[in-house]
XYZ file of C-alpha atoms in Angstrom:
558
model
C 0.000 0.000 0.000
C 1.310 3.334 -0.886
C 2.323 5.686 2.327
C 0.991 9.567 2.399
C 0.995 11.949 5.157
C -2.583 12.012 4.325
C -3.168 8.416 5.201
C -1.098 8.840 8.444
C -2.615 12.213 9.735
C -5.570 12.833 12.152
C -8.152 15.825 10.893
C -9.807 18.130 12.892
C -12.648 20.461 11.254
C -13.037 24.332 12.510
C -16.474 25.738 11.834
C -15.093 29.124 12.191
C -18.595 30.960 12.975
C -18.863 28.625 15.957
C -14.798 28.281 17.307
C -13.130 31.372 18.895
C -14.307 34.724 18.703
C -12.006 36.920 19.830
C -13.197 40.423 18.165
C -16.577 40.469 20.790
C -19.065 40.184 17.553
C -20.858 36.766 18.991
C -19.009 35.551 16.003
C -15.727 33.157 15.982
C -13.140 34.559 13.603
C -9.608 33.713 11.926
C -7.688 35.396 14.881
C -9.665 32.997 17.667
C -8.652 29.689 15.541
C -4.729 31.144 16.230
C -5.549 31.695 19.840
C -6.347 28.195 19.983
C -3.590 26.335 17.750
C -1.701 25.203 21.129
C -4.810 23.661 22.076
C -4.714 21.947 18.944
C -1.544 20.848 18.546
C -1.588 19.477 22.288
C -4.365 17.167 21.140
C -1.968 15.573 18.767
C -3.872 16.657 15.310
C -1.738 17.636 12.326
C -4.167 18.623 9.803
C -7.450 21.320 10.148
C -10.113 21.387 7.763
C -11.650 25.045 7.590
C -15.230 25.622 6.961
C -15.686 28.394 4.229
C -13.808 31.869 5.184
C -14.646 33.373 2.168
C -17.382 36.315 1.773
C -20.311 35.408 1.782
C -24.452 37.049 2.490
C -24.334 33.902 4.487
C -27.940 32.690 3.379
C -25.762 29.181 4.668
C -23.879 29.912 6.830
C -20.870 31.091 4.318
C -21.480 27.962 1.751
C -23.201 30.707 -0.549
C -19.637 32.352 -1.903
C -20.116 35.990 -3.027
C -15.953 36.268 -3.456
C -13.629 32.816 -3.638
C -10.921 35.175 -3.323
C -11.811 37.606 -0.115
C -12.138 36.548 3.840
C -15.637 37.218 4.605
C -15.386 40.453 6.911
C -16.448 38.981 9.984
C -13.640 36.506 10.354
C -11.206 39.516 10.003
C -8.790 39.804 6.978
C -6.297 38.532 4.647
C -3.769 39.434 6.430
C -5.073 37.688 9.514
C -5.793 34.501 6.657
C -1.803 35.071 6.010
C -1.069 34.762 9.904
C -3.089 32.090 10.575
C -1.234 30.074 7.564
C 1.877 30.848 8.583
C 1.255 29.959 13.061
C -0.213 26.177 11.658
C 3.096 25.582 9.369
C 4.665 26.567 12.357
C 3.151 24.259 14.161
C 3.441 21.810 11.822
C -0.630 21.756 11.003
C -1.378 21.498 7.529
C -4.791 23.440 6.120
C -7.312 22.101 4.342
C -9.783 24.348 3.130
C -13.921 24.280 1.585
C -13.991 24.126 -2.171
C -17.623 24.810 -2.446
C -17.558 25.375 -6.520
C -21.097 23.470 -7.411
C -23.135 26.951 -6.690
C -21.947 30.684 -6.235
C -24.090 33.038 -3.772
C -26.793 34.692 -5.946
C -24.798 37.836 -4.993
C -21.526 36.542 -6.624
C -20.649 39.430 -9.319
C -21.208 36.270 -12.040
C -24.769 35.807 -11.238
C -25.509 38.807 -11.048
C -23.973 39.575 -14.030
C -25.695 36.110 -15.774
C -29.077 37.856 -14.406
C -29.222 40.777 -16.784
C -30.191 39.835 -19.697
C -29.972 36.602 -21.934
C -27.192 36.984 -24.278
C -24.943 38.540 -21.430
C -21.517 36.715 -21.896
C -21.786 35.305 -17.837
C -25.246 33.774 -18.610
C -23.944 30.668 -19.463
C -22.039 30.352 -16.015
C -25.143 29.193 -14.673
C -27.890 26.976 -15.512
C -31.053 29.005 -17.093
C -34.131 27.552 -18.392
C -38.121 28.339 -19.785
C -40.732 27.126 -18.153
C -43.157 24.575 -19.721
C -45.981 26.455 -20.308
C -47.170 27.544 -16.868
C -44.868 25.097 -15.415
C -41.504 24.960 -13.627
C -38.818 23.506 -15.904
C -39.118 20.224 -14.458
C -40.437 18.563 -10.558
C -36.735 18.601 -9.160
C -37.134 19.167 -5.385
C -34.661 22.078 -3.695
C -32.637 19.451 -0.658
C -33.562 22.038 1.396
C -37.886 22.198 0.487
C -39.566 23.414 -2.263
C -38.623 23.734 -5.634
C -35.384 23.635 -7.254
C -36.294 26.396 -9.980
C -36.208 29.969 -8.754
C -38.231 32.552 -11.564
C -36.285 35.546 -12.781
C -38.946 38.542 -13.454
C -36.447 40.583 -15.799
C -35.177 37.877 -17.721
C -38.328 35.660 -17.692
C -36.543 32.278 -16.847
C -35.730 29.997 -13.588
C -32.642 29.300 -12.823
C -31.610 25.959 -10.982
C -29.917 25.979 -7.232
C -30.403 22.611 -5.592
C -30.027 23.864 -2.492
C -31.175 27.375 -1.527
C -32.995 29.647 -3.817
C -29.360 32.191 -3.202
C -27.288 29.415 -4.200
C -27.354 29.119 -7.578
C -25.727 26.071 -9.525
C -22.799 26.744 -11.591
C -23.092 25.401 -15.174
C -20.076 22.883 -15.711
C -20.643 22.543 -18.904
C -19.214 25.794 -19.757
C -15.517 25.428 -19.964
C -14.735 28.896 -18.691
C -16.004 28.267 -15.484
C -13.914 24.949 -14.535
C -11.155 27.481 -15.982
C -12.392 29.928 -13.777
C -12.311 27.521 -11.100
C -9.484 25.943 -11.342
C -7.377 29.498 -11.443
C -9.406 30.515 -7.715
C -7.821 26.491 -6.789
C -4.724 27.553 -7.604
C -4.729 31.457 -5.961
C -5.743 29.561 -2.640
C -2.731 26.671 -3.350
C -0.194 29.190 -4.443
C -0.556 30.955 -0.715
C 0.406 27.407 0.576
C -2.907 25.876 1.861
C -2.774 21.956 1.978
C -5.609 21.030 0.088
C -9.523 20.937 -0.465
C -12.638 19.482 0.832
C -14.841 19.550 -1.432
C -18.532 20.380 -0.965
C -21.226 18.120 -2.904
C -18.326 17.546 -5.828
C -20.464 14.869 -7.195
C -23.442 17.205 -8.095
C -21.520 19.101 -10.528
C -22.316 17.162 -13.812
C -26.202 17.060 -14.572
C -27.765 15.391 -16.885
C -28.296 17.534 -19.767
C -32.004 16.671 -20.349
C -32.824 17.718 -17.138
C -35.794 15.204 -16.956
C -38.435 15.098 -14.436
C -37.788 12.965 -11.496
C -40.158 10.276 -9.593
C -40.345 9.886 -5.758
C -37.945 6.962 -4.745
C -39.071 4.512 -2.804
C -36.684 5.866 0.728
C -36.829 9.694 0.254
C -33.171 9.897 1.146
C -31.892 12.739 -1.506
C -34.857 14.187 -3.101
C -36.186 13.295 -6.730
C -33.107 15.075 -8.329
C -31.098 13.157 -7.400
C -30.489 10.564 -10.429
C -29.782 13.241 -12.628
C -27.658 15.525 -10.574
C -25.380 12.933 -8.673
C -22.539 11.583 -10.271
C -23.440 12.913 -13.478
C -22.368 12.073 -17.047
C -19.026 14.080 -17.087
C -18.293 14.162 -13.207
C -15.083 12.117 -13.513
C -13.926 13.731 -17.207
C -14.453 17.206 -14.371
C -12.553 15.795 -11.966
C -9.665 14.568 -14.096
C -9.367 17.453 -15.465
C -9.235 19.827 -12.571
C -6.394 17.024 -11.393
C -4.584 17.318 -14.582
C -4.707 21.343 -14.046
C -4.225 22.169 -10.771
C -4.039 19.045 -8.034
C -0.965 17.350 -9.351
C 1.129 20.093 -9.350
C 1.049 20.265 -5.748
C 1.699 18.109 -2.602
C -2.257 18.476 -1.187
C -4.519 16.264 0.592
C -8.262 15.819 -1.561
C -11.799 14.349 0.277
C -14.589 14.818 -1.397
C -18.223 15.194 0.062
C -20.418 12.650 -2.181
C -24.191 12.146 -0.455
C -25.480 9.402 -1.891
C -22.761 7.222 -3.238
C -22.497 3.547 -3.439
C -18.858 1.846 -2.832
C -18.338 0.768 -6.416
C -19.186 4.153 -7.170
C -16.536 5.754 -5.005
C -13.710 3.582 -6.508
C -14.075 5.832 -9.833
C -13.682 8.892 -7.528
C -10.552 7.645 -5.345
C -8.814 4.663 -7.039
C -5.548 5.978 -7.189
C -4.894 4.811 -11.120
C -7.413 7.238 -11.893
C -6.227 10.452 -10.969
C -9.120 11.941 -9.196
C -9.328 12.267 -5.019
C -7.851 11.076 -2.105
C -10.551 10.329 -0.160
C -14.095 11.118 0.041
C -17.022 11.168 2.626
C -20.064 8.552 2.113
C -23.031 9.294 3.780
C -24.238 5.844 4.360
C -23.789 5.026 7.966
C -25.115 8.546 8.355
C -28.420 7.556 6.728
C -28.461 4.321 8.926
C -31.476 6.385 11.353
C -33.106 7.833 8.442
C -36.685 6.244 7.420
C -38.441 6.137 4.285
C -39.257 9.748 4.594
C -36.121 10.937 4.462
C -33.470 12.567 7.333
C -36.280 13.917 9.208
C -38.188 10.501 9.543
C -36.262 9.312 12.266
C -35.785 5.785 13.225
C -34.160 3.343 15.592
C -30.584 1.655 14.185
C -29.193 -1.409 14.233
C -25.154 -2.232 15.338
C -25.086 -5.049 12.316
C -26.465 -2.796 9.908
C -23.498 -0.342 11.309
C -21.042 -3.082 11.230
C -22.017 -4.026 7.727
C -21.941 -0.909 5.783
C -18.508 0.053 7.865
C -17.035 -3.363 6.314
C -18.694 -3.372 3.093
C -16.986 -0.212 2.287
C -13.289 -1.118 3.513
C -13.960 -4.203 1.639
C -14.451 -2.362 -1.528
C -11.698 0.243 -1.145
C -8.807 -1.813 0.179
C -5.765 -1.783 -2.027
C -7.828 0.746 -4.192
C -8.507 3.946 -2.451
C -8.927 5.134 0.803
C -11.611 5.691 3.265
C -12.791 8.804 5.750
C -13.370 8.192 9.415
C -16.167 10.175 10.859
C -19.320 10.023 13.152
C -20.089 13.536 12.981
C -19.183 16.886 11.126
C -20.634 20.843 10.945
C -23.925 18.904 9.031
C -24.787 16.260 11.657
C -25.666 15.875 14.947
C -23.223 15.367 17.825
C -21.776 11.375 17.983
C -22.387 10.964 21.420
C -26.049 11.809 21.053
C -26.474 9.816 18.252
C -24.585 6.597 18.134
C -24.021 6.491 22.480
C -25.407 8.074 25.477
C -25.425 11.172 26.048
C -26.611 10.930 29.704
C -24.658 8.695 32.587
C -22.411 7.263 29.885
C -21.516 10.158 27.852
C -17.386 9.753 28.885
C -17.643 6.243 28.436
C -19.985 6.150 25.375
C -17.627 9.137 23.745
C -14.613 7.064 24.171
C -15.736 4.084 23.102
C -17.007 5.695 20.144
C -13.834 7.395 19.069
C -11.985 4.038 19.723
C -13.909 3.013 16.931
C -12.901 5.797 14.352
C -9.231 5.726 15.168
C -8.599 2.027 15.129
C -10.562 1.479 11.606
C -8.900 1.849 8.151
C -9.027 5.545 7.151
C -8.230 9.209 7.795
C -9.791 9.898 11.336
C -11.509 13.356 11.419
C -12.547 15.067 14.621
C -15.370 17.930 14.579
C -14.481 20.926 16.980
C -16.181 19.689 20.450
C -16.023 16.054 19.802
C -13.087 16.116 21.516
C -14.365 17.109 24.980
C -17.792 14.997 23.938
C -20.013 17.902 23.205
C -23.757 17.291 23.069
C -27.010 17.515 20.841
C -28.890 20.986 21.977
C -32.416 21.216 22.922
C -33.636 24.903 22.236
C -37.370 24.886 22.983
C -38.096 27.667 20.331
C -37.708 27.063 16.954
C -36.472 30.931 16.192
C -33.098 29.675 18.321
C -32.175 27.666 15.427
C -30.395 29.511 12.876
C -29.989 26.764 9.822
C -31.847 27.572 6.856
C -32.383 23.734 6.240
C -34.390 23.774 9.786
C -36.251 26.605 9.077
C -37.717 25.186 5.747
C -38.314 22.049 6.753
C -40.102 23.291 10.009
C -42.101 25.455 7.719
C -43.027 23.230 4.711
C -44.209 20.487 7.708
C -45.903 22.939 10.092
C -48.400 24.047 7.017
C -48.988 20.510 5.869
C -50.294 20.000 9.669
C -47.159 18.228 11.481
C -47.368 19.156 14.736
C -44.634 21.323 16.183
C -43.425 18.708 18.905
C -43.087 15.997 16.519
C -41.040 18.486 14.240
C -38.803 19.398 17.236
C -37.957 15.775 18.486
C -36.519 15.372 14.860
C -34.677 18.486 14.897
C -33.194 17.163 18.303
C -32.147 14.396 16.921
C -30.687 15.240 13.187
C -30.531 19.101 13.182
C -27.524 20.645 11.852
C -27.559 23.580 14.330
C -26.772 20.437 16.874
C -22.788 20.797 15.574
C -23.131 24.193 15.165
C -23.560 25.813 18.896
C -20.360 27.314 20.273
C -17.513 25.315 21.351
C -17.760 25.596 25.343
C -14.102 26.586 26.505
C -14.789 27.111 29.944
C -17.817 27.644 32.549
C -17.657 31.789 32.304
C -20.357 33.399 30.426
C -20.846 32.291 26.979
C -18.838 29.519 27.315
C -15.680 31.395 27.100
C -16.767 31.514 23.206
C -17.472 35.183 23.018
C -18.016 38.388 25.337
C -20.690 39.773 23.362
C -23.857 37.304 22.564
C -23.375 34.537 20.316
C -24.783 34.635 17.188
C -26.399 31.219 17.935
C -27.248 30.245 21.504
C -24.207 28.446 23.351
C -25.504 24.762 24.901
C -27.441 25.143 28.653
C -24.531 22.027 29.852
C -21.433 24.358 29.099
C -20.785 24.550 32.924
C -20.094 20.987 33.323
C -18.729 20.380 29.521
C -16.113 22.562 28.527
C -12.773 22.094 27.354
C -10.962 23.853 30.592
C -12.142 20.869 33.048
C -11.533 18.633 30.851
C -7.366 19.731 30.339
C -8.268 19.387 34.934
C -9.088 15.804 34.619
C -6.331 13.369 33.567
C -8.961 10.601 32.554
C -11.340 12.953 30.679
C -12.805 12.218 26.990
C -9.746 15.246 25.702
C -6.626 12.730 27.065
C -8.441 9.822 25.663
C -8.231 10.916 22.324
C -4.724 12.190 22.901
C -3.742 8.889 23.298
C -5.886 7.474 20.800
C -3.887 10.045 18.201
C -0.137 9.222 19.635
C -0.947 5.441 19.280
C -1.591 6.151 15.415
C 1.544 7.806 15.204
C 3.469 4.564 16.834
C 1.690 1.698 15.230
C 1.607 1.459 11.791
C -0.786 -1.393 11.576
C -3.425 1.341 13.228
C -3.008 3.122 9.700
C -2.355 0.399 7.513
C -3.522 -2.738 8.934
C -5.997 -5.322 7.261
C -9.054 -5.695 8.972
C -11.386 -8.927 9.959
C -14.325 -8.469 11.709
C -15.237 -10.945 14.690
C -18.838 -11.572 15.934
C -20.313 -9.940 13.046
C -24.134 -10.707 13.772
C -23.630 -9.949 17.158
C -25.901 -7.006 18.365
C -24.139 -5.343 20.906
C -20.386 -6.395 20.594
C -18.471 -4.508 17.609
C -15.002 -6.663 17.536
C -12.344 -6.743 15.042
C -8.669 -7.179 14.237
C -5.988 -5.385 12.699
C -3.160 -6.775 10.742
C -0.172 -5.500 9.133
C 3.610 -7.164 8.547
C 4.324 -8.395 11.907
C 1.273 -6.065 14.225
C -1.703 -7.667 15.220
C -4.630 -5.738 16.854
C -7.799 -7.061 18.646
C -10.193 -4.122 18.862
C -13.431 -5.131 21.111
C -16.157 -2.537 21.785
C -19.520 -2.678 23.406
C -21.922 0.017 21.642
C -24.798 -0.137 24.305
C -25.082 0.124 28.170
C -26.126 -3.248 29.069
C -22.991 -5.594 29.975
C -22.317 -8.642 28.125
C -19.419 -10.904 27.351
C -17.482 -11.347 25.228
C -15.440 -14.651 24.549
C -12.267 -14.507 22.224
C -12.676 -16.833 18.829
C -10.323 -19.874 19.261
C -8.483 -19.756 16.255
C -6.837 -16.232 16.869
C -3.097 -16.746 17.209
C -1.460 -15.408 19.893
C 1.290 -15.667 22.741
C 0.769 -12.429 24.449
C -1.975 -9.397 24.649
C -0.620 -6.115 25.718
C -3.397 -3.515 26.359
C -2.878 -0.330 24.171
C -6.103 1.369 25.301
C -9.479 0.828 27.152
C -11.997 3.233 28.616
C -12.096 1.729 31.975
C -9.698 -0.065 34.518
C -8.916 -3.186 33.222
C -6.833 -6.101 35.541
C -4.088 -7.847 34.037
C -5.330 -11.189 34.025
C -8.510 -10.382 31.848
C -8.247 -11.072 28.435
C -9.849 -14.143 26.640
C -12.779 -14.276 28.159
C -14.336 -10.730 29.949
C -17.608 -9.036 30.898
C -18.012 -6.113 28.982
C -18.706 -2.939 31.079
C -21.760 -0.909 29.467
C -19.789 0.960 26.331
C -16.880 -0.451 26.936
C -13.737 -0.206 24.539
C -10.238 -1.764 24.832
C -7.186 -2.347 22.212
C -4.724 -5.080 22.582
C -1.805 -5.644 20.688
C -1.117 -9.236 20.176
C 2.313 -10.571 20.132
């Protein structure tokens, strides 16, 4: 298997708006990530993924770009972009920034320049189309409600923007604006940045018909989806924008992909074809999601996790690479999702990143995780700030939904739930801001916060510290195969790891109840040192051992 730095490294993700302010706005800014970069490099990471910067009317919360090449004015300026760069080299952080290039911001000087008239020469950035008859262009649903076609009075046509009505999708098809593109890639690259995530990269191509769509059976994605996902001339995109700009520098690549299958995602990262790294699936993060859709919320199942975890190392061993995540700035806090978020949040938190760190991927952490931040409860819908809340609660409320029925789902898969400040202390605010926040801060800040948790030597922060410095020691945590033990079993998540002469037995209990577990016979083995385990464990247990309710532990077998 080839070695990268990528491979090797440990992500952590800074949603700026929600991280440090230090400028007493109620908003976190560029010069409140450097405040914290200590912080960050005493957790052991050594590569941060930035949420968009860039200016932005912030319709979405700064993924509606008005300028690629300008810091949006509340996190501060370029120079303090320039400063920030240059304290994470320092550090030796790399920076991985949002390439969000599949819509502008309707006030991007293109659209608004493709919005005058018809034959204007920026027209074409953008995808433009008559109605049919009295009709919208075609049924395509907006992911975030209502339609997908937005009606221009002065030009007398709808444009498309699968996501907000501001966010207008960029037409592909024209070759000046991949060239366009691909020169804002390189002004960002050329500064010294590490590398892209990039936003929905798989919508880019659609098909050129634009056909209606039909309700699918699960309402995961909307009835677009067919025709905008992975589209015709996606990978000939991609290839291209490789060709141009990626190969020419030493940069990390993930794409975000909703939707994807794992045959699917070996076109995008199989490293013969010159595309990505790595991308993000959304599977497991569907695994709650009922035939309605995200907001149809339903109990899981730890084989159906197991499964769709091995089914897609399976398909991208020896031919790409996977991303290790349980929760990011678009869904809802791990240890209110997949453990308990009550007595056994340290336990259920631990156990839960023992998971992502001993599996085969790029771990990424999501600002908070660290110190096991929770889901919020805000009992008025106003609190919430995310325009994909707000529609929804809208669109449901008129069809008659009632609103605590609407709520519990919010609770539960709300992206505002990542989004809340990160609670640095037990001051006002959370040690986030002097001034108000510009969304509310979490009511448990006073007992979660990241200042107790740098008090107490056993606390979820130090647990991931370790976690980090044992990838950094063992390669077979990076590189090893993987077999999965007890894999209809509905409470025990086992496994091992395998590379050259490293063995690994990983054994994790993902609920509260205890159970045993008994070690499979045929596993060779003279000796089991314990790497790592969430509670005390005595010497003498190892083959045979009660599991504690979410218990994790790593051995290394010799």
């Amino acid at each position: 298997m080839k070695k990268t730095w990528w491979k090797e490294g440990v992500v952590y993700q800074i949603y700026p708006r929600s991280f440090k302010d230090s400028s007493g706005d109620g908003v976190g800014d560029l010069k409140g990530i450097i405040e914290k970069l200590d912080y960050l490099k005493e957790l052991g990471v050594n590569i941060i993924w930035l949420s968009p910067i860039y200016q932005s009317p912030n319709d979405d919360n700064g993924y509606d770009i008005s300028n690629y090449r300008r810091v949006m004015k509340e996190f501060g300026t370029e120079e303090d972009f320039n400063e920030l760069l240059k304290e994470m080299h320092t550090r030796g952080l790399k920076l991985i920034m949002d390439l969000v290039v599949n819509h502008t911001s309707d006030e991007h000087e293109w659209f608004a320049k493709s919005r005058k008239s018809k034959d204007n020469p920026y027209r074409d950035y953008y995808i433009w189309k008559d109605g049919k008859g009295e009709n919208l262009p075609n049924n395509w649903e907006s992911f975030f409600s209502g339609s997908s076609w937005e009606f221009d009075e002065k030009t007398k046509q709808y444009y498309l923007h699968l996501f907000s009505k501001k966010q207008p999708d960029l037409n592909w098809e024209n070759v000046k604006v991949r060239n366009e593109v691909y020169d804002m890639m390189k002004f960002w690259l050329d500064k010294g940045i590490d590398g892209y995530r990039m936003d929905v990269i798989n919508f880019i191509s659609k098909v050129p018909e634009l056909p209606d769509g039909e309700k699918a059976e699960k309402d995961l994605y909307g009835n677009s989806f067919p025709f905008t996902a992975n589209g015709p001339r996606v990978h000939e995109y991609l290839q291209e924008m490789n060709r141009k700009v990626l190969s020419k520098y030493d940069i990390m690549t993930v794409g975000e992909t909703p939707g994807i299958t794992p045959e699917i995602a070996q076109l995008y990262v199989n490293e013969d074809r010159n595309e990505l790294n790595m991308l993000f699936q959304f599977e497991l993060m569907d695994i709650d999601s009922g035939d309605g859709g995200k907001w149809d919320v339903t109990a899981w199942k730890l084989t159906t996790f197991k499964n769709i975890m091995y089914k897609w190392y399976d398909a991208l061993k020896d031919k790409g690479w996977n991303s290790l995540f349980l929760n990011n700035h678009d869904q809802p806090r791990l240890v209110s999702r997949f453990g308990n978020d009550g007595e056994y949040r340290t336990q259920s938190a631990k156990m839960l990143a023992t998971f992502i760190h001993t599996w085969q991927g790029t771990p990424y952490i999501y600002q908070g995780e660290e110190i096991a931040m929770t889901n919020v409860k805000f009992k008025n819908v106003d609190d919430y700030k995310d325009i994909e809340i707000q529609n929804m609660f809208k669109e449901k409320s008129q069809q008659g939904v009632p609103k605590d029925v609407l709520l519990k789902s919010i609770y539960a898969k709300g992206r505002d739930n990542a989004r809340t400040p990160v609670q640095w202390d037990n001051s006002i605010n959370a040690g986030f801001s002097k001034a108000t926040p510009w969304i509310k801060v979490n009511s448990n800040y006073s007992e979660i916060n990241v200042a107790s948790a740098l008090e107490d030597k056993n606390s979820v922060f130090y647990y991931y510290q370790k976690l980090i410095k044992l990838r950094k020691e063992h390669e077979v945590i990076v590189y090893g195969d993987i077999d999965i033990l007890l894999l209809d079993h509905e409470s025990i998540f086992a496994y091992t790891r395998s590379y050259n002469d490293e063995k690994l037995l990983v054994v994790l209990n993902f609920y509260e109840a205890e159970i045993e577990f008994k070690l499979e016979k045929n596993l060779e083995y003279e000796k089991a040192e314990l790497l790592i385990s969430n509670y005390q464990v005595k010497d003498h247990e190892f083959c045979d051992f009660l599991l504690r309710p979410y218990e994790a532990r790593v051995y290394l077998l010799k």
